[in-house]
Amino acid sequence: MAAVKRFGGLTQVELAAATGLSAATVSTIVKELAAAGVLETTTTSRSGRRALRVTIARQAGLVAGVHIGPRGLTVALGDLAHEVVADQSLPLPVDHRADTTLDRVALLVVDLFEKVGASLDELQAVGVALAAPVDAATGIVAVRGALPGWEDTAVGPVLEKRLGKPVHLDTDATLGAFAEHLLGAGRPVRDLLYVRLSYATSAGLVLGGRLHRGGTGTAGQLGHVRVDPTGPLCPCGNRGCLDTEVGEAALLEHVRPALGDVTLRDVIRRARTGDPGCARVLTDAARRTGEVVAGLVTVLDPQLVVVGGELAHADAGAVEALRESVRRNSLPHRFATADVVAGSLGTRAELLGALELARAQTDVAEGVTG
Ligand SMILES: [Zn+2]
């Protein structure tokens, strides 16, 4: 199953090579799993010879999920049984434009359908997680400067035109919260605060078991909470937002004296492989973010704070620092305190949330998307 998932679709011969199992064993396993409805087989030809191509069974079509960030993009196909069938990531240049990036998204979706041997007709819906606050009424980025190059694009309609399928869009932190609540660390609770530590800082909220998007769809803009009235200007136009201290530009400023001009991707990679300086920068950012999260914990009283995003998953110390900071700065409760844990879906939470958003439009959803 892992091999079929990894490669999308394989012939039995290729499957034997990929797994190291004998052809007879592969044939037996495929027969059993096909009978159980888990795998599907179709006859194809390879180098002029008939071959049996093995793919994951799809009962009722596929959905696509897309996560678009300031420096990268991931596209995945999922079936309606919450399985990711195939996925692919691409780095994006600084200040990439919406139209060319959405062209690449559409091409990647078509490529992935080819890779799994499915027809685009099977695509039911597309969910997009955008690393910017999205206005619910217009589907357009609601805050100037939040994702340069994307401010005047109605992502949904543009992508719908490219793919000919319904496209649903939301802020990535909101969809991260959605995924962690449905599939991850937030499953046991009804009141959940998801904190996303990434190129920008943001949050997603699940209140009373439902996603909370706010009056205009932009709830959770943690990075734009003011922490210093005399601080530097933020791209949003305000002064002293949290992200002027812990956002991408601020973090790179911190490492510049020691490392020179590096990217945040470099810093994350170094932190993950044990570079103490880079880990320290992430830990300090998490601690500072925790001071703002503590205010939210005091006001909202969530049962659980789930921490996600590349920075949190690069170094365990970041989540620990945020936990400590929340505990120290939120209202001391005599009997219970909200636990702060790392997300269990890793850096894929937002992508999985985008897939779930698309799925929620296609099947009898429990109404959790609100
Ligand atoms: Zn701001």
mmCIF file of C-alpha atoms and ligand atoms in Angstrom:
data_model
loop_
_atom_site.group_PDB
_atom_site.id
_atom_site.type_symbol
_atom_site.label_atom_id
_atom_site.label_comp_id
_atom_site.label_asym_id
_atom_site.label_seq_id
_atom_site.Cartn_x
_atom_site.Cartn_y
_atom_site.Cartn_z
ATOM 1 C CA MET A 1 0.000 0.000 0.000
ATOM 2 C CA ALA A 2 2.842 2.386 0.873
ATOM 3 C CA ALA A 3 4.528 1.762 -2.461
ATOM 4 C CA VAL A 4 1.313 2.240 -4.458
ATOM 5 C CA LYS A 5 0.592 5.441 -2.543
ATOM 6 C CA ARG A 6 4.122 6.695 -3.030
ATOM 7 C CA PHE A 7 4.209 6.142 -6.784
ATOM 8 C CA GLY A 8 0.507 6.712 -7.480
ATOM 9 C CA GLY A 9 0.094 3.728 -9.782
ATOM 10 C CA LEU A 10 2.412 0.812 -10.622
ATOM 11 C CA THR A 11 2.354 -2.370 -12.615
ATOM 12 C CA GLN A 12 2.725 -5.591 -10.625
ATOM 13 C CA VAL A 13 6.257 -6.001 -12.000
ATOM 14 C CA GLU A 14 7.183 -2.485 -10.896
ATOM 15 C CA LEU A 15 5.538 -3.130 -7.548
ATOM 16 C CA ALA A 16 7.707 -6.221 -7.042
ATOM 17 C CA ALA A 17 10.820 -4.161 -7.852
ATOM 18 C CA ALA A 18 9.752 -1.322 -5.551
ATOM 19 C CA THR A 19 8.981 -3.561 -2.577
ATOM 20 C CA GLY A 20 11.545 -6.331 -3.031
ATOM 21 C CA LEU A 21 8.743 -8.886 -2.823
ATOM 22 C CA SER A 22 8.479 -11.752 -5.296
ATOM 23 C CA ALA A 23 6.091 -11.415 -8.252
ATOM 24 C CA ALA A 24 3.972 -14.259 -6.857
ATOM 25 C CA THR A 25 3.677 -12.602 -3.449
ATOM 26 C CA VAL A 26 2.752 -9.255 -5.030
ATOM 27 C CA SER A 27 0.137 -10.957 -7.171
ATOM 28 C CA THR A 28 -1.412 -12.670 -4.136
ATOM 29 C CA ILE A 29 -1.472 -9.484 -2.050
ATOM 30 C CA VAL A 30 -2.908 -7.413 -4.906
ATOM 31 C CA LYS A 31 -5.625 -10.014 -5.484
ATOM 32 C CA GLU A 32 -6.601 -9.929 -1.795
ATOM 33 C CA LEU A 33 -6.579 -6.136 -1.539
ATOM 34 C CA ALA A 34 -8.498 -5.753 -4.797
ATOM 35 C CA ALA A 35 -11.128 -8.184 -3.517
ATOM 36 C CA ALA A 36 -11.347 -6.102 -0.333
ATOM 37 C CA GLY A 37 -11.940 -2.982 -2.455
ATOM 38 C CA VAL A 38 -8.750 -1.287 -1.293
ATOM 39 C CA LEU A 39 -6.833 -1.513 -4.570
ATOM 40 C CA GLU A 40 -7.970 -1.385 -8.171
ATOM 41 C CA THR A 41 -6.351 -3.106 -11.126
ATOM 42 C CA THR A 42 -6.582 -2.142 -14.785
ATOM 43 C CA THR A 43 -5.018 -3.790 -17.807
ATOM 44 C CA THR A 44 -2.376 -1.693 -19.503
ATOM 45 C CA SER A 45 0.648 -2.298 -21.666
ATOM 46 C CA ARG A 46 4.308 -1.786 -20.891
ATOM 47 C CA SER A 47 6.897 -2.134 -23.697
ATOM 48 C CA GLY A 48 4.282 -3.854 -25.828
ATOM 49 C CA ARG A 49 3.390 -6.437 -23.164
ATOM 50 C CA ARG A 50 0.145 -6.680 -21.241
ATOM 51 C CA ALA A 51 0.540 -5.658 -17.627
ATOM 52 C CA LEU A 52 -1.704 -5.168 -14.631
ATOM 53 C CA ARG A 53 -1.611 -1.621 -13.309
ATOM 54 C CA VAL A 54 -2.351 -1.267 -9.608
ATOM 55 C CA THR A 55 -3.863 1.898 -8.102
ATOM 56 C CA ILE A 56 -5.650 2.832 -4.887
ATOM 57 C CA ALA A 57 -9.381 2.162 -5.253
ATOM 58 C CA ARG A 58 -11.525 5.241 -5.649
ATOM 59 C CA GLN A 59 -15.171 4.671 -4.957
ATOM 60 C CA ALA A 60 -16.571 8.109 -5.560
ATOM 61 C CA GLY A 61 -14.143 10.424 -7.243
ATOM 62 C CA LEU A 62 -11.245 12.535 -6.096
ATOM 63 C CA VAL A 63 -10.711 15.948 -4.575
ATOM 64 C CA ALA A 64 -7.704 18.227 -4.894
ATOM 65 C CA GLY A 65 -6.117 20.218 -2.084
ATOM 66 C CA VAL A 66 -3.730 23.115 -2.615
ATOM 67 C CA HIS A 67 -1.600 24.982 -0.090
ATOM 68 C CA ILE A 68 -0.112 28.234 -1.364
ATOM 69 C CA GLY A 69 2.446 29.963 0.835
ATOM 70 C CA PRO A 70 4.796 32.878 0.258
ATOM 71 C CA ARG A 71 7.705 30.584 -0.747
ATOM 72 C CA GLY A 72 6.172 27.323 -1.826
ATOM 73 C CA LEU A 73 3.166 25.439 -3.046
ATOM 74 C CA THR A 74 1.853 21.885 -2.509
ATOM 75 C CA VAL A 75 -0.888 20.128 -4.436
ATOM 76 C CA ALA A 76 -2.454 16.823 -3.391
ATOM 77 C CA LEU A 77 -5.170 14.505 -4.605
ATOM 78 C CA GLY A 78 -7.304 12.755 -2.035
ATOM 79 C CA ASP A 79 -10.093 10.220 -2.241
ATOM 80 C CA LEU A 80 -13.314 10.576 -0.328
ATOM 81 C CA ALA A 81 -12.051 8.130 2.304
ATOM 82 C CA HIS A 82 -9.617 10.777 3.653
ATOM 83 C CA GLU A 83 -6.592 9.216 1.979
ATOM 84 C CA VAL A 84 -3.967 11.248 0.138
ATOM 85 C CA VAL A 85 -3.502 9.515 -3.207
ATOM 86 C CA ALA A 86 -0.671 11.648 -4.607
ATOM 87 C CA ASP A 87 1.005 14.959 -3.904
ATOM 88 C CA GLN A 88 3.739 17.257 -5.132
ATOM 89 C CA SER A 89 5.496 20.382 -3.837
ATOM 90 C CA LEU A 90 7.227 23.245 -5.645
ATOM 91 C CA PRO A 91 9.278 26.126 -4.284
ATOM 92 C CA LEU A 92 8.006 29.559 -5.374
ATOM 93 C CA PRO A 93 10.126 32.622 -6.150
ATOM 94 C CA VAL A 94 9.940 35.654 -3.882
ATOM 95 C CA ASP A 95 6.999 37.880 -4.874
ATOM 96 C CA HIS A 96 5.472 35.272 -7.190
ATOM 97 C CA ARG A 97 2.375 36.489 -9.013
ATOM 98 C CA ALA A 98 -1.058 35.003 -8.585
ATOM 99 C CA ASP A 99 -1.805 34.318 -12.262
ATOM 100 C CA THR A 100 1.392 32.385 -13.067
ATOM 101 C CA THR A 101 1.242 30.463 -9.773
ATOM 102 C CA LEU A 102 -2.390 29.477 -10.390
ATOM 103 C CA ASP A 103 -1.363 28.277 -13.867
ATOM 104 C CA ARG A 104 1.205 26.024 -12.195
ATOM 105 C CA VAL A 105 -1.399 24.779 -9.725
ATOM 106 C CA ALA A 106 -3.726 23.806 -12.571
ATOM 107 C CA LEU A 107 -0.872 22.039 -14.415
ATOM 108 C CA LEU A 108 0.152 20.161 -11.268
ATOM 109 C CA VAL A 109 -3.414 18.979 -10.689
ATOM 110 C CA VAL A 110 -3.546 17.647 -14.276
ATOM 111 C CA ASP A 111 -0.092 16.013 -13.819
ATOM 112 C CA LEU A 112 -1.173 14.279 -10.621
ATOM 113 C CA PHE A 113 -4.306 12.912 -12.300
ATOM 114 C CA GLU A 114 -2.079 11.500 -15.017
ATOM 115 C CA LYS A 115 0.294 10.068 -12.411
ATOM 116 C CA VAL A 116 -2.469 8.119 -10.643
ATOM 117 C CA GLY A 117 -4.030 7.056 -13.952
ATOM 118 C CA ALA A 118 -7.306 8.891 -13.349
ATOM 119 C CA SER A 119 -9.370 11.161 -15.570
ATOM 120 C CA LEU A 120 -9.895 14.821 -14.652
ATOM 121 C CA ASP A 121 -13.637 14.050 -14.858
ATOM 122 C CA GLU A 122 -13.234 12.317 -11.504
ATOM 123 C CA LEU A 123 -12.286 15.608 -9.837
ATOM 124 C CA GLN A 124 -15.192 16.634 -7.603
ATOM 125 C CA ALA A 125 -13.934 19.827 -5.969
ATOM 126 C CA VAL A 126 -10.804 21.762 -5.111
ATOM 127 C CA GLY A 127 -9.887 23.214 -1.716
ATOM 128 C CA VAL A 128 -7.284 25.964 -1.481
ATOM 129 C CA ALA A 129 -5.416 27.031 1.657
ATOM 130 C CA LEU A 130 -3.942 30.488 1.101
ATOM 131 C CA ALA A 131 -1.330 31.986 3.433
ATOM 132 C CA ALA A 132 -3.281 35.221 3.779
ATOM 133 C CA PRO A 133 -6.538 36.393 5.364
ATOM 134 C CA VAL A 134 -9.320 35.791 2.850
ATOM 135 C CA ASP A 135 -12.447 37.952 2.867
ATOM 136 C CA ALA A 136 -15.409 35.573 3.015
ATOM 137 C CA ALA A 137 -17.745 37.748 0.907
ATOM 138 C CA THR A 138 -15.409 38.427 -2.029
ATOM 139 C CA GLY A 139 -12.847 35.590 -1.790
ATOM 140 C CA ILE A 140 -10.081 38.190 -2.109
ATOM 141 C CA VAL A 141 -7.099 38.742 0.226
ATOM 142 C CA ALA A 142 -8.483 41.117 2.849
ATOM 143 C CA VAL A 143 -5.289 42.787 4.082
ATOM 144 C CA ARG A 144 -2.928 44.694 1.832
ATOM 145 C CA GLY A 145 0.660 43.460 2.115
ATOM 146 C CA ALA A 146 -0.335 40.048 3.524
ATOM 147 C CA LEU A 147 0.618 38.147 0.353
ATOM 148 C CA PRO A 148 2.182 40.526 -2.190
ATOM 149 C CA GLY A 149 1.139 39.823 -5.774
ATOM 150 C CA TRP A 150 -2.178 38.271 -4.736
ATOM 151 C CA GLU A 151 -4.139 41.284 -3.548
ATOM 152 C CA ASP A 152 -6.442 41.743 -6.498
ATOM 153 C CA THR A 153 -7.012 38.143 -7.542
ATOM 154 C CA ALA A 154 -10.204 36.235 -6.866
ATOM 155 C CA VAL A 155 -8.387 32.901 -6.535
ATOM 156 C CA GLY A 156 -11.542 30.756 -6.552
ATOM 157 C CA PRO A 157 -13.013 31.972 -9.882
ATOM 158 C CA VAL A 158 -9.586 32.054 -11.597
ATOM 159 C CA LEU A 159 -8.817 28.444 -10.652
ATOM 160 C CA GLU A 160 -12.395 27.358 -11.421
ATOM 161 C CA LYS A 161 -11.919 28.678 -14.944
ATOM 162 C CA ARG A 162 -8.637 26.758 -15.322
ATOM 163 C CA LEU A 163 -9.966 23.441 -13.983
ATOM 164 C CA GLY A 164 -13.692 23.636 -14.674
ATOM 165 C CA LYS A 165 -14.532 22.451 -11.144
ATOM 166 C CA PRO A 166 -15.804 24.194 -7.993
ATOM 167 C CA VAL A 167 -13.008 25.748 -5.928
ATOM 168 C CA HIS A 168 -13.294 26.572 -2.227
ATOM 169 C CA LEU A 169 -10.834 28.871 -0.553
ATOM 170 C CA ASP A 170 -9.827 29.667 3.001
ATOM 171 C CA THR A 171 -6.981 31.017 5.081
ATOM 172 C CA ASP A 172 -4.364 28.321 5.666
ATOM 173 C CA ALA A 173 -4.305 28.564 9.479
ATOM 174 C CA THR A 174 -8.096 28.098 9.548
ATOM 175 C CA LEU A 175 -7.725 24.948 7.456
ATOM 176 C CA GLY A 176 -4.814 23.778 9.637
ATOM 177 C CA ALA A 177 -7.144 24.057 12.628
ATOM 178 C CA PHE A 178 -9.834 22.193 10.670
ATOM 179 C CA ALA A 179 -7.481 19.302 9.854
ATOM 180 C CA GLU A 180 -5.994 19.010 13.343
ATOM 181 C CA HIS A 181 -9.548 18.979 14.741
ATOM 182 C CA LEU A 182 -10.850 16.358 12.291
ATOM 183 C CA LEU A 183 -7.800 14.117 11.958
ATOM 184 C CA GLY A 184 -5.058 15.180 14.358
ATOM 185 C CA ALA A 185 -4.144 16.298 17.849
ATOM 186 C CA GLY A 186 -7.356 18.322 18.275
ATOM 187 C CA ARG A 187 -9.735 15.408 17.801
ATOM 188 C CA PRO A 188 -10.724 14.964 21.452
ATOM 189 C CA VAL A 189 -11.750 18.597 22.069
ATOM 190 C CA ARG A 190 -14.469 21.017 20.946
ATOM 191 C CA ASP A 191 -12.627 24.260 21.734
ATOM 192 C CA LEU A 192 -9.292 24.450 20.004
ATOM 193 C CA LEU A 193 -6.824 27.185 19.203
ATOM 194 C CA TYR A 194 -4.405 26.340 16.392
ATOM 195 C CA VAL A 195 -1.270 28.485 16.254
ATOM 196 C CA ARG A 196 0.725 28.480 13.045
ATOM 197 C CA LEU A 197 4.379 29.518 13.274
ATOM 198 C CA SER A 198 5.608 30.091 9.738
ATOM 199 C CA TYR A 199 6.788 32.870 7.411
ATOM 200 C CA ALA A 200 3.986 34.822 9.062
ATOM 201 C CA THR A 201 2.205 34.016 12.311
ATOM 202 C CA SER A 202 -1.475 33.150 12.305
ATOM 203 C CA ALA A 203 -4.120 31.184 14.152
ATOM 204 C CA GLY A 204 -7.208 29.088 13.462
ATOM 205 C CA LEU A 205 -10.114 28.602 15.801
ATOM 206 C CA VAL A 206 -12.530 25.761 16.433
ATOM 207 C CA LEU A 207 -15.176 26.835 18.947
ATOM 208 C CA GLY A 208 -17.929 24.527 20.139
ATOM 209 C CA GLY A 209 -16.817 21.937 17.575
ATOM 210 C CA ARG A 210 -17.168 24.326 14.609
ATOM 211 C CA LEU A 211 -14.680 26.382 12.657
ATOM 212 C CA HIS A 212 -14.816 30.034 13.649
ATOM 213 C CA ARG A 213 -14.040 32.286 10.684
ATOM 214 C CA GLY A 214 -15.308 35.522 12.205
ATOM 215 C CA GLY A 215 -17.603 38.158 10.726
ATOM 216 C CA THR A 216 -15.549 38.724 7.570
ATOM 217 C CA GLY A 217 -13.642 35.442 7.369
ATOM 218 C CA THR A 218 -10.366 36.849 8.676
ATOM 219 C CA ALA A 219 -10.384 35.611 12.291
ATOM 220 C CA GLY A 220 -6.996 34.450 13.568
ATOM 221 C CA GLN A 221 -4.610 37.150 12.324
ATOM 222 C CA LEU A 222 -2.277 36.642 15.257
ATOM 223 C CA GLY A 223 0.721 38.157 13.460
ATOM 224 C CA HIS A 224 -1.049 41.512 13.277
ATOM 225 C CA VAL A 225 -1.746 41.869 16.980
ATOM 226 C CA ARG A 226 0.152 44.933 18.122
ATOM 227 C CA VAL A 227 2.912 44.164 20.605
ATOM 228 C CA ASP A 228 4.891 47.428 20.450
ATOM 229 C CA PRO A 229 3.190 50.809 19.857
ATOM 230 C CA THR A 230 6.521 52.348 18.826
ATOM 231 C CA GLY A 231 7.706 49.345 16.842
ATOM 232 C CA PRO A 232 8.523 49.282 13.103
ATOM 233 C CA LEU A 233 5.884 49.514 10.377
ATOM 234 C CA CYS A 234 4.260 46.257 9.357
ATOM 235 C CA PRO A 235 3.406 45.608 5.666
ATOM 236 C CA CYS A 236 -0.276 45.815 6.745
ATOM 237 C CA GLY A 237 0.191 49.528 7.521
ATOM 238 C CA ASN A 238 0.073 49.331 11.313
ATOM 239 C CA ARG A 239 3.018 49.761 13.639
ATOM 240 C CA GLY A 240 4.551 47.129 15.939
ATOM 241 C CA CYS A 241 2.563 44.037 14.849
ATOM 242 C CA LEU A 242 3.789 40.709 16.317
ATOM 243 C CA ASP A 243 5.134 39.721 12.886
ATOM 244 C CA THR A 244 7.506 42.694 12.865
ATOM 245 C CA GLU A 245 9.272 40.729 15.639
ATOM 246 C CA VAL A 246 8.699 37.073 14.689
ATOM 247 C CA GLY A 247 7.828 37.102 10.962
ATOM 248 C CA GLU A 248 10.219 36.016 8.185
ATOM 249 C CA ALA A 249 12.014 39.370 7.775
ATOM 250 C CA ALA A 250 12.558 39.780 11.527
ATOM 251 C CA LEU A 251 13.929 36.236 11.946
ATOM 252 C CA LEU A 252 16.352 36.679 9.039
ATOM 253 C CA GLU A 253 17.508 39.948 10.578
ATOM 254 C CA HIS A 254 18.328 37.993 13.772
ATOM 255 C CA VAL A 255 20.469 35.380 12.023
ATOM 256 C CA ARG A 256 22.197 37.770 9.594
ATOM 257 C CA PRO A 257 25.147 38.692 11.900
ATOM 258 C CA ALA A 258 26.027 35.016 12.306
ATOM 259 C CA LEU A 259 24.975 33.468 8.981
ATOM 260 C CA GLY A 260 24.800 36.305 6.466
ATOM 261 C CA ASP A 261 22.123 36.219 3.784
ATOM 262 C CA VAL A 262 20.213 32.982 4.187
ATOM 263 C CA THR A 263 16.584 32.093 3.583
ATOM 264 C CA LEU A 264 14.083 31.075 6.231
ATOM 265 C CA ARG A 265 14.083 27.640 4.598
ATOM 266 C CA ASP A 266 17.828 27.436 5.424
ATOM 267 C CA VAL A 267 17.184 28.504 9.022
ATOM 268 C CA ILE A 268 14.457 25.871 9.407
ATOM 269 C CA ARG A 269 16.698 23.170 7.924
ATOM 270 C CA ARG A 270 19.585 24.138 10.190
ATOM 271 C CA ALA A 271 17.320 24.168 13.263
ATOM 272 C CA ARG A 272 16.020 20.728 12.337
ATOM 273 C CA THR A 273 19.529 19.335 12.102
ATOM 274 C CA GLY A 274 20.538 20.702 15.485
ATOM 275 C CA ASP A 275 22.104 24.113 14.766
ATOM 276 C CA PRO A 276 21.807 25.729 18.215
ATOM 277 C CA GLY A 277 21.726 29.347 16.929
ATOM 278 C CA CYS A 278 18.899 28.730 14.477
ATOM 279 C CA ALA A 279 16.977 26.690 17.035
ATOM 280 C CA ARG A 280 17.413 29.559 19.491
ATOM 281 C CA VAL A 281 15.953 32.106 17.058
ATOM 282 C CA LEU A 282 12.880 29.904 16.540
ATOM 283 C CA THR A 283 12.521 29.261 20.267
ATOM 284 C CA ASP A 284 12.676 32.971 21.075
ATOM 285 C CA ALA A 285 10.064 33.709 18.407
ATOM 286 C CA ALA A 286 7.791 31.006 19.837
ATOM 287 C CA ARG A 287 8.195 32.453 23.332
ATOM 288 C CA ARG A 288 7.264 35.936 22.130
ATOM 289 C CA THR A 289 4.280 34.526 20.201
ATOM 290 C CA GLY A 290 3.227 32.695 23.362
ATOM 291 C CA GLU A 291 2.756 36.034 25.128
ATOM 292 C CA VAL A 292 0.087 36.974 22.579
ATOM 293 C CA VAL A 293 -1.405 33.476 22.550
ATOM 294 C CA ALA A 294 -1.696 33.726 26.346
ATOM 295 C CA GLY A 295 -4.083 36.667 25.891
ATOM 296 C CA LEU A 296 -6.221 34.571 23.547
ATOM 297 C CA VAL A 297 -6.190 31.660 25.988
ATOM 298 C CA THR A 298 -7.359 33.966 28.792
ATOM 299 C CA VAL A 299 -10.197 35.372 26.646
ATOM 300 C CA LEU A 300 -11.339 32.249 24.778
ATOM 301 C CA ASP A 301 -10.518 29.511 27.315
ATOM 302 C CA PRO A 302 -9.774 26.779 24.752
ATOM 303 C CA GLN A 303 -9.280 23.197 25.933
ATOM 304 C CA LEU A 304 -6.207 22.782 23.788
ATOM 305 C CA VAL A 305 -3.653 24.848 21.901
ATOM 306 C CA VAL A 306 -2.204 22.968 18.917
ATOM 307 C CA VAL A 307 0.990 24.402 17.439
ATOM 308 C CA GLY A 308 1.780 23.908 13.750
ATOM 309 C CA GLY A 309 3.757 25.482 10.901
ATOM 310 C CA GLU A 310 7.324 24.879 9.711
ATOM 311 C CA LEU A 311 8.949 26.730 12.609
ATOM 312 C CA ALA A 312 7.153 24.680 15.261
ATOM 313 C CA HIS A 313 7.931 21.396 13.556
ATOM 314 C CA ALA A 314 11.612 22.270 13.039
ATOM 315 C CA ASP A 315 12.518 22.204 16.702
ATOM 316 C CA ALA A 316 10.694 20.692 19.693
ATOM 317 C CA GLY A 317 12.048 23.547 21.806
ATOM 318 C CA ALA A 318 9.754 25.993 19.980
ATOM 319 C CA VAL A 319 6.572 24.272 21.149
ATOM 320 C CA GLU A 320 8.021 23.936 24.639
ATOM 321 C CA ALA A 321 8.857 27.669 24.723
ATOM 322 C CA LEU A 322 5.375 28.585 23.545
ATOM 323 C CA ARG A 323 3.816 26.314 26.180
ATOM 324 C CA GLU A 324 5.904 27.851 28.925
ATOM 325 C CA SER A 325 5.099 31.377 27.760
ATOM 326 C CA VAL A 326 1.338 30.680 27.578
ATOM 327 C CA ARG A 327 1.390 29.190 31.071
ATOM 328 C CA ARG A 328 3.300 32.123 32.506
ATOM 329 C CA ASN A 329 1.175 34.838 30.881
ATOM 330 C CA SER A 330 -2.394 33.507 30.837
ATOM 331 C CA LEU A 331 -4.915 33.707 33.678
ATOM 332 C CA PRO A 332 -3.788 31.296 36.420
ATOM 333 C CA HIS A 333 -6.647 28.805 36.721
ATOM 334 C CA ARG A 334 -6.906 26.875 39.976
ATOM 335 C CA PHE A 335 -8.075 23.602 38.472
ATOM 336 C CA ALA A 336 -7.203 23.302 34.804
ATOM 337 C CA THR A 337 -4.948 24.864 32.203
ATOM 338 C CA ALA A 338 -5.155 24.547 28.448
ATOM 339 C CA ASP A 339 -2.523 22.127 27.242
ATOM 340 C CA VAL A 340 -0.178 23.257 24.464
ATOM 341 C CA VAL A 341 0.927 20.481 22.099
ATOM 342 C CA ALA A 342 2.601 20.101 18.709
ATOM 343 C CA GLY A 343 0.203 19.308 15.891
ATOM 344 C CA SER A 344 0.201 15.638 14.930
ATOM 345 C CA LEU A 345 -0.204 16.296 11.177
ATOM 346 C CA GLY A 346 3.119 18.092 10.859
ATOM 347 C CA THR A 347 3.580 20.701 8.160
ATOM 348 C CA ARG A 348 0.873 19.049 6.054
ATOM 349 C CA ALA A 349 -2.026 20.133 8.289
ATOM 350 C CA GLU A 350 -3.025 23.020 6.000
ATOM 351 C CA LEU A 351 -2.875 20.841 2.888
ATOM 352 C CA LEU A 352 -4.974 18.153 4.567
ATOM 353 C CA GLY A 353 -7.387 20.896 5.661
ATOM 354 C CA ALA A 354 -7.695 22.037 2.033
ATOM 355 C CA LEU A 355 -8.530 18.452 1.014
ATOM 356 C CA GLU A 356 -11.111 18.268 3.811
ATOM 357 C CA LEU A 357 -12.620 21.592 2.709
ATOM 358 C CA ALA A 358 -13.079 20.163 -0.789
ATOM 359 C CA ARG A 359 -14.461 16.893 0.611
ATOM 360 C CA ALA A 360 -16.891 18.731 2.864
ATOM 361 C CA GLN A 361 -18.530 20.134 -0.294
ATOM 362 C CA THR A 362 -18.881 16.739 -1.936
ATOM 363 C CA ASP A 363 -20.187 14.395 0.703
ATOM 364 C CA VAL A 364 -22.694 14.568 3.518
ATOM 365 C CA ALA A 365 -20.498 16.648 5.811
ATOM 366 C CA GLU A 366 -21.325 16.938 9.466
ATOM 367 C CA GLY A 367 -21.506 20.699 9.110
ATOM 368 C CA VAL A 368 -18.262 21.184 10.975
ATOM 369 C CA THR A 369 -17.035 23.689 8.368
ATOM 370 C CA GLY A 370 -19.879 25.971 9.464
HETATM 371 ZN ZN ZN B 1 0.511 44.045 10.655
#
